[in-house]
């Protein structure tokens, strides 16, 4: 594999291929439920958008469950 031509490209290449740090998840998987909007509010912005995995640092299976719970809570009018 060839090396990047400029220092900027080299920096961007390192950033793109960096592994995501392992973070501790404070919430148990069983606690993530659509009927618990207090926990789900940690994973949305002020405008109500779901935060990406790279911002929250949760594993993929947690993020899928959180996303589905947020969408169900929105349908039940528990969240905006």
PDB file of C-alpha atoms in Angstrom:
ATOM      1  CA  UNK A   1       0.000   0.000   0.000  1.00  0.00           C
ATOM      2  CA  UNK A   2       1.345   3.415  -0.892  1.00  0.00           C
ATOM      3  CA  UNK A   3       1.814   6.207   1.596  1.00  0.00           C
ATOM      4  CA  UNK A   4      -0.264   9.425   1.482  1.00  0.00           C
ATOM      5  CA  UNK A   5       1.356  12.276  -0.457  1.00  0.00           C
ATOM      6  CA  UNK A   6       0.811  15.138   1.970  1.00  0.00           C
ATOM      7  CA  UNK A   7       0.804  15.467   5.771  1.00  0.00           C
ATOM      8  CA  UNK A   8      -2.891  16.448   5.681  1.00  0.00           C
ATOM      9  CA  UNK A   9      -3.814  13.304   3.790  1.00  0.00           C
ATOM     10  CA  UNK A  10      -1.717  11.239   6.199  1.00  0.00           C
ATOM     11  CA  UNK A  11      -3.569  12.766   9.155  1.00  0.00           C
ATOM     12  CA  UNK A  12      -6.971  12.159   7.544  1.00  0.00           C
ATOM     13  CA  UNK A  13      -6.039   8.551   6.772  1.00  0.00           C
ATOM     14  CA  UNK A  14      -5.138   7.912  10.415  1.00  0.00           C
ATOM     15  CA  UNK A  15      -8.374   9.500  11.636  1.00  0.00           C
ATOM     16  CA  UNK A  16     -10.519   7.454   9.259  1.00  0.00           C
ATOM     17  CA  UNK A  17      -8.936   4.125  10.185  1.00  0.00           C
ATOM     18  CA  UNK A  18      -8.812   4.682  13.927  1.00  0.00           C
ATOM     19  CA  UNK A  19     -10.587   2.150  16.121  1.00  0.00           C
ATOM     20  CA  UNK A  20     -13.393   3.389  18.313  1.00  0.00           C
ATOM     21  CA  UNK A  21     -12.419   3.441  21.991  1.00  0.00           C
ATOM     22  CA  UNK A  22     -14.149   0.977  24.285  1.00  0.00           C
ATOM     23  CA  UNK A  23     -16.385   2.873  26.638  1.00  0.00           C
ATOM     24  CA  UNK A  24     -18.279   1.658  29.634  1.00  0.00           C
ATOM     25  CA  UNK A  25     -22.014   1.511  29.234  1.00  0.00           C
ATOM     26  CA  UNK A  26     -23.748   2.744  32.377  1.00  0.00           C
ATOM     27  CA  UNK A  27     -27.152   1.387  31.390  1.00  0.00           C
ATOM     28  CA  UNK A  28     -28.046  -2.288  31.484  1.00  0.00           C
ATOM     29  CA  UNK A  29     -29.542  -3.699  28.310  1.00  0.00           C
ATOM     30  CA  UNK A  30     -32.669  -4.742  30.214  1.00  0.00           C
ATOM     31  CA  UNK A  31     -33.252  -1.116  31.350  1.00  0.00           C
ATOM     32  CA  UNK A  32     -33.535   0.180  27.779  1.00  0.00           C
ATOM     33  CA  UNK A  33     -37.248   0.267  27.171  1.00  0.00           C
ATOM     34  CA  UNK A  34     -39.632   2.590  25.338  1.00  0.00           C
ATOM     35  CA  UNK A  35     -41.547   3.177  28.577  1.00  0.00           C
ATOM     36  CA  UNK A  36     -38.470   4.787  30.189  1.00  0.00           C
ATOM     37  CA  UNK A  37     -37.949   8.157  28.429  1.00  0.00           C
ATOM     38  CA  UNK A  38     -35.533   9.469  31.103  1.00  0.00           C
ATOM     39  CA  UNK A  39     -32.861   7.001  29.997  1.00  0.00           C
ATOM     40  CA  UNK A  40     -33.604   7.471  26.300  1.00  0.00           C
ATOM     41  CA  UNK A  41     -33.182  11.260  26.524  1.00  0.00           C
ATOM     42  CA  UNK A  42     -29.431  10.730  26.990  1.00  0.00           C
ATOM     43  CA  UNK A  43     -29.233   9.426  23.428  1.00  0.00           C
ATOM     44  CA  UNK A  44     -31.047  12.237  21.585  1.00  0.00           C
ATOM     45  CA  UNK A  45     -30.144  15.861  20.845  1.00  0.00           C
ATOM     46  CA  UNK A  46     -32.103  18.925  21.941  1.00  0.00           C
ATOM     47  CA  UNK A  47     -33.897  18.835  18.590  1.00  0.00           C
ATOM     48  CA  UNK A  48     -34.899  15.202  19.095  1.00  0.00           C
ATOM     49  CA  UNK A  49     -32.451  13.550  16.695  1.00  0.00           C
ATOM     50  CA  UNK A  50     -30.901  10.227  17.667  1.00  0.00           C
ATOM     51  CA  UNK A  51     -27.191  10.566  18.412  1.00  0.00           C
ATOM     52  CA  UNK A  52     -24.849   8.390  16.328  1.00  0.00           C
ATOM     53  CA  UNK A  53     -22.916   5.508  17.792  1.00  0.00           C
ATOM     54  CA  UNK A  54     -19.601   7.306  17.464  1.00  0.00           C
ATOM     55  CA  UNK A  55     -20.916  10.086  19.722  1.00  0.00           C
ATOM     56  CA  UNK A  56     -22.454   7.850  22.386  1.00  0.00           C
ATOM     57  CA  UNK A  57     -19.878   5.047  22.280  1.00  0.00           C
ATOM     58  CA  UNK A  58     -22.388   2.263  22.837  1.00  0.00           C
ATOM     59  CA  UNK A  59     -22.040  -1.149  21.154  1.00  0.00           C
ATOM     60  CA  UNK A  60     -24.017  -1.821  17.978  1.00  0.00           C
ATOM     61  CA  UNK A  61     -26.578  -4.123  19.609  1.00  0.00           C
ATOM     62  CA  UNK A  62     -27.237  -1.470  22.288  1.00  0.00           C
ATOM     63  CA  UNK A  63     -27.632   1.215  19.647  1.00  0.00           C
ATOM     64  CA  UNK A  64     -30.159  -0.822  17.663  1.00  0.00           C
ATOM     65  CA  UNK A  65     -32.227  -1.403  20.793  1.00  0.00           C
ATOM     66  CA  UNK A  66     -31.992   2.279  21.798  1.00  0.00           C
ATOM     67  CA  UNK A  67     -33.063   3.394  18.330  1.00  0.00           C
ATOM     68  CA  UNK A  68     -36.096   1.124  18.314  1.00  0.00           C
ATOM     69  CA  UNK A  69     -37.052   2.195  21.845  1.00  0.00           C
ATOM     70  CA  UNK A  70     -36.825   5.900  20.921  1.00  0.00           C
ATOM     71  CA  UNK A  71     -38.993   5.370  17.856  1.00  0.00           C
ATOM     72  CA  UNK A  72     -41.601   3.477  19.887  1.00  0.00           C
ATOM     73  CA  UNK A  73     -41.601   6.154  22.590  1.00  0.00           C
ATOM     74  CA  UNK A  74     -42.193   8.786  19.906  1.00  0.00           C
ATOM     75  CA  UNK A  75     -45.144   6.819  18.551  1.00  0.00           C
ATOM     76  CA  UNK A  76     -46.608   6.545  22.064  1.00  0.00           C
ATOM     77  CA  UNK A  77     -46.095  10.342  22.488  1.00  0.00           C
ATOM     78  CA  UNK A  78     -43.769   9.867  25.456  1.00  0.00           C
ATOM     79  CA  UNK A  79     -40.968  11.724  23.644  1.00  0.00           C
ATOM     80  CA  UNK A  80     -40.730  14.512  21.130  1.00  0.00           C
TER      81      UNK A  80
END
